[in-house]
mmCIF file of C-alpha atoms in Angstrom:
data_model
loop_
_atom_site.group_PDB
_atom_site.id
_atom_site.type_symbol
_atom_site.label_atom_id
_atom_site.label_comp_id
_atom_site.label_asym_id
_atom_site.label_seq_id
_atom_site.Cartn_x
_atom_site.Cartn_y
_atom_site.Cartn_z
ATOM 1 C CA MET A 279 -80.455 98.296 -209.940
ATOM 2 C CA LYS A 280 -82.950 101.228 -210.167
ATOM 3 C CA LEU A 281 -85.953 102.461 -208.575
ATOM 4 C CA ALA A 282 -88.375 105.012 -210.556
ATOM 5 C CA LEU A 283 -90.844 107.260 -209.220
ATOM 6 C CA GLU A 284 -92.921 109.362 -210.881
ATOM 7 C CA PHE A 285 -96.333 109.246 -209.228
ATOM 8 C CA GLN A 286 -98.580 112.010 -207.468
ATOM 9 C CA LEU A 287 -100.648 110.747 -204.403
ATOM 10 C CA GLN A 288 -103.168 112.488 -203.246
ATOM 11 C CA LYS A 289 -105.763 111.909 -200.410
ATOM 12 C CA GLY A 290 -107.746 114.608 -199.070
ATOM 13 C CA HIS A 291 -105.848 118.004 -198.321
ATOM 14 C CA PHE A 292 -102.324 115.791 -198.788
ATOM 15 C CA LYS A 293 -100.316 115.834 -201.686
ATOM 16 C CA LEU A 294 -97.151 114.343 -202.547
ATOM 17 C CA ALA A 295 -95.302 114.184 -205.689
ATOM 18 C CA CYS A 296 -92.619 112.076 -206.786
ATOM 19 C CA ASN A 297 -90.102 112.392 -210.230
ATOM 20 C CA ILE A 298 -86.637 110.792 -208.392
ATOM 21 C CA ASP A 299 -84.921 107.496 -209.543
ATOM 22 C CA VAL A 300 -83.096 105.938 -206.794
ATOM 23 C CA ASN A 301 -80.071 104.277 -208.116
ATOM 24 C CA TRP A 302 -78.117 101.743 -206.109
ATOM 25 C CA SER A 303 -74.596 101.016 -208.008
ATOM 26 C CA SER A 304 -73.847 98.145 -204.934
ATOM 27 C CA PRO A 305 -76.293 97.389 -202.137
ATOM 28 C CA SER A 306 -76.473 100.296 -199.471
ATOM 29 C CA THR A 307 -78.946 102.652 -197.693
ATOM 30 C CA HIS A 308 -81.176 104.833 -198.853
ATOM 31 C CA VAL A 309 -82.426 106.936 -195.797
ATOM 32 C CA ILE A 310 -85.877 108.858 -196.841
ATOM 33 C CA PHE A 311 -85.616 111.635 -194.212
ATOM 34 C CA GLY A 312 -88.115 114.433 -192.663
ATOM 35 C CA GLN A 313 -90.723 116.036 -190.058
ATOM 36 C CA SER A 314 -92.952 113.602 -188.620
ATOM 37 C CA GLY A 315 -96.246 113.780 -190.703
ATOM 38 C CA ILE A 316 -94.814 115.243 -194.174
ATOM 39 C CA GLY A 317 -95.231 111.905 -196.037
ATOM 40 C CA LYS A 318 -92.937 109.204 -195.414
ATOM 41 C CA THR A 319 -95.078 106.409 -194.929
ATOM 42 C CA HIS A 320 -97.455 107.464 -197.618
ATOM 43 C CA LEU A 321 -94.693 107.113 -199.810
ATOM 44 C CA LEU A 322 -93.565 103.877 -198.718
ATOM 45 C CA ARG A 323 -97.244 102.594 -198.711
ATOM 46 C CA SER A 324 -96.644 103.546 -202.487
ATOM 47 C CA LEU A 325 -93.667 101.569 -203.321
ATOM 48 C CA CYS A 326 -95.309 98.730 -201.550
ATOM 49 C CA GLY A 327 -98.815 98.450 -203.449
ATOM 50 C CA LEU A 328 -100.720 99.470 -200.435
ATOM 51 C CA GLU A 329 -101.564 102.927 -202.365
ATOM 52 C CA HIS A 330 -102.255 103.635 -205.692
ATOM 53 C CA PRO A 331 -101.207 107.147 -206.682
ATOM 54 C CA ASP A 332 -101.604 108.759 -210.206
ATOM 55 C CA GLY A 333 -98.071 107.696 -212.668
ATOM 56 C CA ARG A 334 -95.691 104.955 -212.941
ATOM 57 C CA ILE A 335 -93.527 102.991 -210.500
ATOM 58 C CA THR A 336 -91.108 100.880 -212.506
ATOM 59 C CA TRP A 337 -88.157 99.036 -210.982
ATOM 60 C CA HIS A 338 -84.940 98.436 -212.536
ATOM 61 C CA ASN A 339 -82.103 95.359 -212.806
ATOM 62 C CA GLN A 340 -79.636 94.441 -214.994
ATOM 63 C CA GLN A 341 -82.028 91.753 -217.128
ATOM 64 C CA HIS A 342 -85.563 93.885 -217.248
ATOM 65 C CA VAL A 343 -88.110 96.539 -216.366
ATOM 66 C CA GLU A 344 -90.903 95.590 -213.984
ATOM 67 C CA TYR A 345 -93.735 98.183 -213.640
ATOM 68 C CA TRP A 346 -95.134 97.704 -210.189
ATOM 69 C CA LEU A 347 -97.657 100.967 -211.153
ATOM 70 C CA ASP A 348 -98.652 102.509 -214.408
ATOM 71 C CA LYS A 349 -101.920 103.818 -214.012
ATOM 72 C CA GLN A 350 -102.484 105.462 -217.292
ATOM 73 C CA ALA A 351 -101.608 101.658 -218.905
ATOM 74 C CA GLY A 352 -104.071 100.329 -216.107
ATOM 75 C CA LEU A 353 -101.591 98.254 -214.504
ATOM 76 C CA ALA A 354 -100.866 98.009 -210.627
ATOM 77 C CA MET A 355 -98.749 95.058 -209.775
ATOM 78 C CA PRO A 356 -99.977 93.499 -206.569
ATOM 79 C CA CYS A 357 -97.768 94.140 -203.138
ATOM 80 C CA HIS A 358 -96.684 90.216 -202.835
ATOM 81 C CA GLN A 359 -95.459 90.044 -206.093
ATOM 82 C CA ARG A 360 -93.093 92.871 -206.285
ATOM 83 C CA ASN A 361 -90.788 90.906 -203.641
ATOM 84 C CA VAL A 362 -90.398 94.012 -201.691
ATOM 85 C CA ALA A 363 -90.161 92.898 -197.753
ATOM 86 C CA MET A 364 -91.402 95.657 -195.065
ATOM 87 C CA VAL A 365 -90.522 95.799 -191.151
ATOM 88 C CA PHE A 366 -92.701 98.076 -189.469
ATOM 89 C CA GLN A 367 -92.554 100.353 -186.058
ATOM 90 C CA ASP A 368 -94.147 97.480 -184.053
ATOM 91 C CA GLY A 369 -92.951 94.659 -186.137
ATOM 92 C CA GLN A 370 -96.235 93.590 -187.473
ATOM 93 C CA LEU A 371 -95.332 89.811 -185.619
ATOM 94 C CA PHE A 372 -98.300 86.773 -185.792
ATOM 95 C CA THR A 373 -98.902 87.121 -182.559
ATOM 96 C CA HIS A 374 -100.429 83.322 -183.043
ATOM 97 C CA MET A 375 -97.314 81.986 -184.519
ATOM 98 C CA ASN A 376 -94.218 81.707 -182.233
ATOM 99 C CA VAL A 377 -90.790 82.916 -183.315
ATOM 100 C CA GLU A 378 -89.903 80.092 -185.297
ATOM 101 C CA GLN A 379 -93.396 79.658 -186.866
ATOM 102 C CA ASN A 380 -92.881 83.402 -188.160
ATOM 103 C CA LEU A 381 -89.593 82.713 -189.352
ATOM 104 C CA ARG A 382 -90.860 80.196 -190.881
ATOM 105 C CA PHE A 383 -93.819 81.695 -192.610
ATOM 106 C CA ALA A 384 -91.151 83.330 -194.823
ATOM 107 C CA PHE A 385 -88.702 80.996 -195.318
ATOM 108 C CA GLU A 386 -90.747 78.321 -197.145
ATOM 109 C CA ARG A 387 -92.328 80.801 -199.172
ATOM 110 C CA SER A 388 -88.983 81.945 -200.654
ATOM 111 C CA ASP A 389 -86.032 80.568 -202.480
ATOM 112 C CA ALA A 390 -84.035 81.127 -199.224
ATOM 113 C CA THR A 391 -81.897 78.198 -198.181
ATOM 114 C CA HIS A 392 -81.058 76.541 -195.724
ATOM 115 C CA GLU A 393 -77.502 77.310 -195.038
ATOM 116 C CA ASP A 394 -79.316 81.340 -195.709
ATOM 117 C CA TRP A 395 -81.340 80.715 -192.786
ATOM 118 C CA ALA A 396 -78.527 79.076 -190.816
ATOM 119 C CA THR A 397 -76.960 82.330 -190.812
ATOM 120 C CA CYS A 398 -80.070 84.632 -190.274
ATOM 121 C CA ILE A 399 -80.718 83.261 -187.076
ATOM 122 C CA SER A 400 -76.924 83.057 -186.420
ATOM 123 C CA THR A 401 -76.774 87.215 -187.562
ATOM 124 C CA LEU A 402 -79.788 87.998 -185.738
ATOM 125 C CA GLN A 403 -79.147 86.079 -182.872
ATOM 126 C CA VAL A 404 -82.501 84.057 -182.087
ATOM 127 C CA GLN A 405 -81.535 81.017 -181.781
ATOM 128 C CA ASP A 406 -82.436 81.141 -178.319
ATOM 129 C CA ILE A 407 -86.115 82.801 -178.681
ATOM 130 C CA LEU A 408 -87.276 80.550 -181.295
ATOM 131 C CA SER A 409 -89.542 78.669 -179.224
ATOM 132 C CA HIS A 410 -90.423 81.558 -177.445
ATOM 133 C CA ASN A 411 -94.205 83.441 -177.837
ATOM 134 C CA VAL A 412 -94.341 86.946 -179.238
ATOM 135 C CA SER A 413 -96.324 88.122 -176.433
ATOM 136 C CA GLN A 414 -92.884 87.033 -174.653
ATOM 137 C CA LEU A 415 -90.509 89.166 -176.451
ATOM 138 C CA SER A 416 -89.164 92.614 -175.681
ATOM 139 C CA GLY A 417 -88.901 94.992 -178.642
ATOM 140 C CA GLY A 418 -85.306 94.386 -179.055
ATOM 141 C CA GLN A 419 -85.886 90.796 -179.838
ATOM 142 C CA ALA A 420 -89.025 91.709 -181.772
ATOM 143 C CA GLN A 421 -87.650 93.953 -184.290
ATOM 144 C CA ARG A 422 -84.877 91.447 -184.301
ATOM 145 C CA VAL A 423 -87.196 88.500 -185.317
ATOM 146 C CA ALA A 424 -88.909 91.053 -187.946
ATOM 147 C CA LEU A 425 -85.740 91.569 -189.807
ATOM 148 C CA ALA A 426 -85.120 87.919 -190.008
ATOM 149 C CA ARG A 427 -88.301 87.287 -191.364
ATOM 150 C CA ALA A 428 -88.084 89.813 -193.653
ATOM 151 C CA ILE A 429 -84.646 88.611 -194.642
ATOM 152 C CA LEU A 430 -85.379 85.055 -194.667
ATOM 153 C CA SER A 431 -88.138 86.422 -197.685
ATOM 154 C CA LYS A 432 -85.076 87.002 -199.895
ATOM 155 C CA PRO A 433 -86.753 90.356 -201.572
ATOM 156 C CA LYS A 434 -85.160 92.203 -204.060
ATOM 157 C CA LEU A 435 -85.591 95.181 -201.648
ATOM 158 C CA LEU A 436 -86.233 95.438 -197.915
ATOM 159 C CA ILE A 437 -87.834 99.065 -196.668
ATOM 160 C CA LEU A 438 -87.591 99.752 -192.924
ATOM 161 C CA ASP A 439 -90.007 102.512 -191.650
ATOM 162 C CA GLU A 440 -88.772 103.668 -188.846
ATOM 163 C CA PRO A 441 -87.999 100.383 -186.507
ATOM 164 C CA LEU A 442 -86.376 101.692 -183.873
ATOM 165 C CA ALA A 443 -89.104 104.662 -183.476
ATOM 166 C CA SER A 444 -90.315 102.478 -180.016
ATOM 167 C CA LEU A 445 -87.028 101.420 -178.768
ATOM 168 C CA ASP A 446 -84.996 102.541 -175.577
ATOM 169 C CA TRP A 447 -81.806 103.638 -176.296
ATOM 170 C CA GLN A 448 -79.603 100.218 -175.759
ATOM 171 C CA SER A 449 -82.163 98.588 -177.881
ATOM 172 C CA LYS A 450 -81.718 100.877 -180.365
ATOM 173 C CA GLN A 451 -78.133 100.410 -180.617
ATOM 174 C CA ASP A 452 -78.769 97.063 -181.188
ATOM 175 C CA VAL A 453 -80.422 96.297 -183.779
ATOM 176 C CA MET A 454 -78.642 99.255 -185.396
ATOM 177 C CA GLY A 455 -75.623 97.284 -185.779
ATOM 178 C CA TYR A 456 -77.497 93.785 -187.496
ATOM 179 C CA ILE A 457 -79.179 96.452 -190.149
ATOM 180 C CA LYS A 458 -75.779 98.295 -190.921
ATOM 181 C CA ARG A 459 -74.769 94.963 -191.603
ATOM 182 C CA LEU A 460 -77.516 94.805 -193.875
ATOM 183 C CA ASN A 461 -76.107 95.560 -197.102
ATOM 184 C CA SER A 462 -72.618 94.088 -196.988
ATOM 185 C CA GLN A 463 -73.990 90.646 -195.749
ATOM 186 C CA TRP A 464 -76.995 90.397 -197.341
ATOM 187 C CA ARG A 465 -76.442 92.629 -200.373
ATOM 188 C CA LEU A 466 -80.003 93.751 -200.256
ATOM 189 C CA PRO A 467 -80.883 97.905 -201.209
ATOM 190 C CA VAL A 468 -82.905 99.385 -198.464
ATOM 191 C CA LEU A 469 -84.897 101.916 -198.212
ATOM 192 C CA TYR A 470 -85.199 103.245 -193.977
ATOM 193 C CA VAL A 471 -87.196 106.226 -193.029
ATOM 194 C CA THR A 472 -86.935 108.238 -190.362
ATOM 195 C CA HIS A 473 -86.927 111.592 -188.134
ATOM 196 C CA ASP A 474 -84.063 111.136 -186.025
ATOM 197 C CA ILE A 475 -80.462 112.651 -186.723
ATOM 198 C CA HIS A 476 -78.478 109.613 -185.160
ATOM 199 C CA GLU A 477 -80.668 107.278 -187.406
ATOM 200 C CA VAL A 478 -79.570 108.865 -190.794
ATOM 201 C CA LEU A 479 -75.395 109.891 -189.757
ATOM 202 C CA THR A 480 -75.066 106.248 -188.471
ATOM 203 C CA LEU A 481 -76.434 104.804 -191.583
ATOM 204 C CA ALA A 482 -77.292 106.602 -194.553
ATOM 205 C CA ASP A 483 -75.311 106.360 -197.784
ATOM 206 C CA HIS A 484 -77.236 108.714 -199.526
ATOM 207 C CA VAL A 485 -80.638 110.388 -198.246
ATOM 208 C CA ILE A 486 -84.347 111.222 -199.956
ATOM 209 C CA MET A 487 -85.254 114.774 -198.588
ATOM 210 C CA LEU A 488 -88.978 115.221 -197.965
ATOM 211 C CA GLU A 489 -89.836 118.949 -198.050
ATOM 212 C CA LYS A 490 -93.048 121.205 -197.833
ATOM 213 C CA GLN A 491 -93.620 123.115 -200.588
ATOM 214 C CA GLY A 492 -96.883 125.311 -200.712
ATOM 215 C CA ASP A 493 -99.887 122.558 -200.363
ATOM 216 C CA SER A 494 -97.382 119.757 -201.738
ATOM 217 C CA THR A 495 -94.593 117.607 -200.147
ATOM 218 C CA LEU A 496 -92.089 116.924 -202.762
ATOM 219 C CA ALA A 497 -88.798 114.278 -202.739
ATOM 220 C CA MET A 498 -86.033 115.043 -203.642
ATOM 221 C CA PRO A 499 -83.348 113.401 -205.569
ATOM 222 C CA ALA A 500 -81.224 111.035 -203.968
ATOM 223 C CA LYS A 501 -77.973 112.987 -202.492
ATOM 224 C CA PRO A 502 -74.568 111.391 -200.924
ATOM 225 C CA LEU A 503 -74.693 112.070 -196.932
ATOM 226 C CA MET A 504 -71.303 114.164 -197.070
ATOM 227 C CA ASP A 505 -72.408 116.453 -199.724
ATOM 228 C CA ILE A 506 -75.589 117.413 -197.888
ATOM 229 C CA LEU A 507 -73.251 117.173 -194.530
ATOM 230 C CA GLN A 508 -71.583 119.917 -196.350
ATOM 231 C CA ASP A 509 -73.953 122.004 -197.123
ATOM 232 C CA ASP A 510 -74.466 124.887 -194.861
ATOM 233 C CA SER A 511 -78.572 124.853 -195.416
ATOM 234 C CA HIS A 512 -78.798 121.320 -194.582
ATOM 235 C CA PRO A 513 -81.397 119.842 -192.667
ATOM 236 C CA PHE A 514 -80.090 118.417 -189.695
ATOM 237 C CA TYR A 515 -81.362 120.902 -186.981
ATOM 238 C CA GLY A 516 -78.669 121.765 -184.830
ATOM 239 C CA LEU A 517 -75.225 120.528 -186.818
ATOM 240 C CA GLY A 518 -72.773 122.415 -188.868
ATOM 241 C CA LYS A 519 -70.834 121.707 -191.554
ATOM 242 C CA SER A 520 -69.570 118.094 -190.954
ATOM 243 C CA SER A 521 -67.713 114.972 -192.230
ATOM 244 C CA ILE A 522 -68.083 111.359 -192.115
ATOM 245 C CA LEU A 523 -64.957 109.161 -191.166
ATOM 246 C CA HIS A 524 -65.715 105.579 -191.857
ATOM 247 C CA THR A 525 -62.697 103.867 -189.575
ATOM 248 C CA GLN A 526 -61.687 99.920 -188.098
ATOM 249 C CA PRO A 527 -62.206 100.107 -184.315
ATOM 250 C CA SER A 528 -59.008 97.384 -182.798
ATOM 251 C CA SER A 529 -59.431 95.615 -179.427
ATOM 252 C CA ASN A 530 -56.750 97.700 -178.425
ATOM 253 C CA HIS A 531 -58.059 99.497 -175.841
ATOM 254 C CA ASN A 532 -54.938 101.976 -173.512
ATOM 255 C CA GLU A 533 -56.207 103.972 -170.407
ATOM 256 C CA GLY A 534 -60.332 103.229 -171.502
ATOM 257 C CA LEU A 535 -59.441 104.629 -175.487
ATOM 258 C CA LEU A 536 -60.971 103.023 -178.119
ATOM 259 C CA HIS A 537 -58.501 102.639 -181.328
ATOM 260 C CA CYS A 538 -60.019 103.219 -184.559
ATOM 261 C CA ALA A 539 -57.749 102.886 -187.715
ATOM 262 C CA ILE A 540 -58.214 105.431 -190.880
ATOM 263 C CA GLY A 541 -55.871 103.700 -193.488
ATOM 264 C CA GLN A 542 -52.301 103.764 -191.942
ATOM 265 C CA GLN A 543 -53.288 106.320 -189.219
ATOM 266 C CA THR A 544 -55.001 106.214 -185.901
ATOM 267 C CA LEU A 545 -57.431 108.274 -184.231
ATOM 268 C CA ARG A 546 -58.552 107.139 -180.022
ATOM 269 C CA LEU A 547 -61.981 107.922 -178.720
ATOM 270 C CA PRO A 548 -62.976 107.548 -175.256
ATOM 271 C CA LEU A 549 -64.739 104.134 -174.635
ATOM 272 C CA GLY A 550 -67.853 105.954 -173.236
ATOM 273 C CA GLU A 551 -70.661 103.490 -174.412
ATOM 274 C CA LEU A 552 -69.185 102.349 -177.720
ATOM 275 C CA SER A 553 -68.734 99.036 -179.021
ATOM 276 C CA SER A 554 -65.776 97.363 -179.492
ATOM 277 C CA HIS A 555 -67.533 94.388 -181.489
ATOM 278 C CA GLU A 556 -68.234 96.982 -184.389
ATOM 279 C CA THR A 557 -65.711 95.721 -187.252
ATOM 280 C CA GLN A 558 -66.475 99.714 -188.885
ATOM 281 C CA LEU A 559 -67.367 102.814 -187.095
ATOM 282 C CA ARG A 560 -68.780 105.631 -188.930
ATOM 283 C CA LEU A 561 -67.984 109.616 -187.235
ATOM 284 C CA CYS A 562 -69.464 112.201 -187.465
ATOM 285 C CA ILE A 563 -67.149 115.073 -186.903
ATOM 286 C CA ALA A 564 -68.508 119.033 -186.692
ATOM 287 C CA ALA A 565 -66.088 120.794 -189.063
ATOM 288 C CA SER A 566 -65.377 123.337 -186.357
ATOM 289 C CA ASP A 567 -64.028 120.616 -183.726
ATOM 290 C CA VAL A 568 -61.034 120.067 -186.060
ATOM 291 C CA SER A 569 -57.878 122.453 -185.838
ATOM 292 C CA LEU A 570 -55.764 122.764 -188.199
ATOM 293 C CA SER A 571 -51.607 122.530 -188.177
ATOM 294 C CA LEU A 572 -48.543 123.035 -190.425
ATOM 295 C CA THR A 573 -46.350 120.875 -188.054
ATOM 296 C CA PRO A 574 -47.494 117.790 -185.845
ATOM 297 C CA ALA A 575 -48.132 119.239 -182.082
ATOM 298 C CA LYS A 576 -45.883 117.273 -179.509
ATOM 299 C CA ASP A 577 -47.150 119.216 -176.587
ATOM 300 C CA SER A 578 -50.357 119.105 -176.362
ATOM 301 C CA SER A 579 -53.828 117.486 -175.241
ATOM 302 C CA ILE A 580 -55.463 116.818 -178.264
ATOM 303 C CA MET A 581 -54.422 113.193 -179.070
ATOM 304 C CA ASN A 582 -55.721 112.512 -182.889
ATOM 305 C CA ILE A 583 -53.852 114.747 -185.207
ATOM 306 C CA LEU A 584 -54.438 113.283 -188.771
ATOM 307 C CA HIS A 585 -51.938 114.417 -191.769
ATOM 308 C CA GLY A 586 -54.018 114.946 -195.019
ATOM 309 C CA LYS A 587 -53.527 116.961 -197.651
ATOM 310 C CA VAL A 588 -55.711 120.528 -199.005
ATOM 311 C CA SER A 589 -58.459 119.154 -201.232
ATOM 312 C CA ARG A 590 -60.915 121.897 -201.561
ATOM 313 C CA ILE A 591 -61.106 125.345 -200.323
ATOM 314 C CA GLU A 592 -63.753 127.555 -200.204
ATOM 315 C CA GLN A 593 -64.541 130.881 -198.172
ATOM 316 C CA THR A 594 -68.110 130.774 -196.246
ATOM 317 C CA GLN A 595 -70.617 133.550 -195.908
ATOM 318 C CA ASN A 596 -69.760 134.195 -192.555
ATOM 319 C CA GLN A 597 -66.237 135.204 -194.033
ATOM 320 C CA GLN A 598 -64.810 131.985 -192.069
ATOM 321 C CA TYR A 599 -62.978 129.042 -194.850
ATOM 322 C CA LEU A 600 -63.986 125.364 -195.198
ATOM 323 C CA ILE A 601 -61.062 123.830 -195.886
ATOM 324 C CA GLN A 602 -61.409 119.831 -197.130
ATOM 325 C CA LEU A 603 -58.500 117.799 -196.369
ATOM 326 C CA ASN A 604 -58.011 114.332 -198.360
ATOM 327 C CA ILE A 605 -56.756 111.875 -195.176
ATOM 328 C CA GLU A 606 -56.306 108.048 -196.865
ATOM 329 C CA GLY A 607 -58.907 108.596 -199.476
ATOM 330 C CA GLN A 608 -61.449 109.907 -197.486
ATOM 331 C CA TYR A 609 -62.523 113.559 -197.171
ATOM 332 C CA LEU A 610 -62.051 115.415 -193.284
ATOM 333 C CA LEU A 611 -63.591 119.507 -193.317
ATOM 334 C CA SER A 612 -61.970 121.693 -191.096
ATOM 335 C CA GLU A 613 -63.647 125.295 -190.097
ATOM 336 C CA ILE A 614 -60.948 127.965 -189.806
ATOM 337 C CA SER A 615 -60.969 132.361 -189.565
ATOM 338 C CA ALA A 616 -59.589 133.771 -192.212
ATOM 339 C CA TYR A 617 -57.057 135.738 -189.710
ATOM 340 C CA SER A 618 -56.023 131.305 -189.328
ATOM 341 C CA PHE A 619 -56.298 131.181 -193.241
ATOM 342 C CA ALA A 620 -53.903 133.637 -193.850
ATOM 343 C CA ARG A 621 -52.085 133.209 -190.932
ATOM 344 C CA LEU A 622 -51.591 129.429 -192.251
ATOM 345 C CA LYS A 623 -50.971 130.688 -195.882
ATOM 346 C CA ILE A 624 -53.295 127.599 -196.828
ATOM 347 C CA GLN A 625 -52.836 126.646 -200.190
ATOM 348 C CA LEU A 626 -54.075 123.593 -202.705
ATOM 349 C CA TRP A 627 -52.723 120.331 -201.758
ATOM 350 C CA GLN A 628 -50.518 121.599 -198.766
ATOM 351 C CA PRO A 629 -49.608 118.930 -196.526
ATOM 352 C CA VAL A 630 -50.972 120.052 -193.166
ATOM 353 C CA TYR A 631 -52.545 118.312 -189.926
ATOM 354 C CA ALA A 632 -55.933 118.187 -188.573
ATOM 355 C CA GLN A 633 -56.257 118.572 -184.535
ATOM 356 C CA ILE A 634 -59.905 117.215 -183.237
ATOM 357 C CA LYS A 635 -60.398 116.374 -179.670
ATOM 358 C CA GLY A 636 -61.945 113.338 -178.652
ATOM 359 C CA ILE A 637 -64.510 113.946 -176.712
ATOM 360 C CA ALA A 638 -66.115 115.603 -180.117
ATOM 361 C CA LEU A 639 -65.669 112.329 -181.897
ATOM 362 C CA GLN A 640 -67.674 110.520 -179.260
ATOM 363 C CA GLN A 641 -70.817 113.231 -178.971
ATOM 364 C CA ALA A 642 -71.231 112.715 -182.844
ATOM 365 C CA LEU A 643 -71.147 109.440 -183.220
#
């Protein structure tokens, strides 16, 4: 699946230019990231047909190409024909309907099955609030209902416009858990808009940056999140060069620690506010929090020691060394001094041990 964007939008002094392809080789989440006011919502409105910029927008799947917009040919497909579902910050639920009526409004106008209905109601845990009026819902409940309604419309593309912006911390964690399962459970390609770094680290597979260049906003081609985090000039303020590891938490809690498997190896994290109910945890680990040794430390307070092989060596601008390790098929970065690099005599494909403090893992979630 591919969304090809070749358009320019101008409204007053605001200018947005897009000349990128957004590719989903498999259902995944592309995050559109940029500072407040840079034009993220204008981009989404253009995709949905709520704005009519100059240029062309096309949707490609394995069977055919749909022309959503071709200004030169005088074509602008109406919003409802694009089969795109959008969830806003406030959910945009129908206030004159209760929860079930909101959901049935989407369900009865799509090709969703009764099995889809049952699965959606159960997964998003709205079965106990179906009879509630919209005014009775908390912020987290309203966003769960909005997500359920969007899913039941059976869209080809799901767009989420800062859906967590108005929620408290706990509600954000709960709703993010549901969003993380959208790709795998519903096979949905997702575009997610945010200016929150934590949401990027938790949800993004690829990132589309919006950047100011002169008096225009430009949409930059999508890059894998892992590649962006390894770049010295990445835009996530306060976060240095980092890695993302995908782990499977277990129910094995020992002395306040959550055990997470990475292949055949184990990471141990302070439980804190982590949820052990997730089937997968994404850990963001700063390269500066990873030290290396040639043998596993036996007398150390550091419990997280992962065995891997050196897969890349790069000298940084500040005369440090960035070492990429292959650990169980995933990549972990370590930043060490030139002195340590020379002392350890690091070489490509050399077996080494990465040491990570548990507190560093907890803070990076």
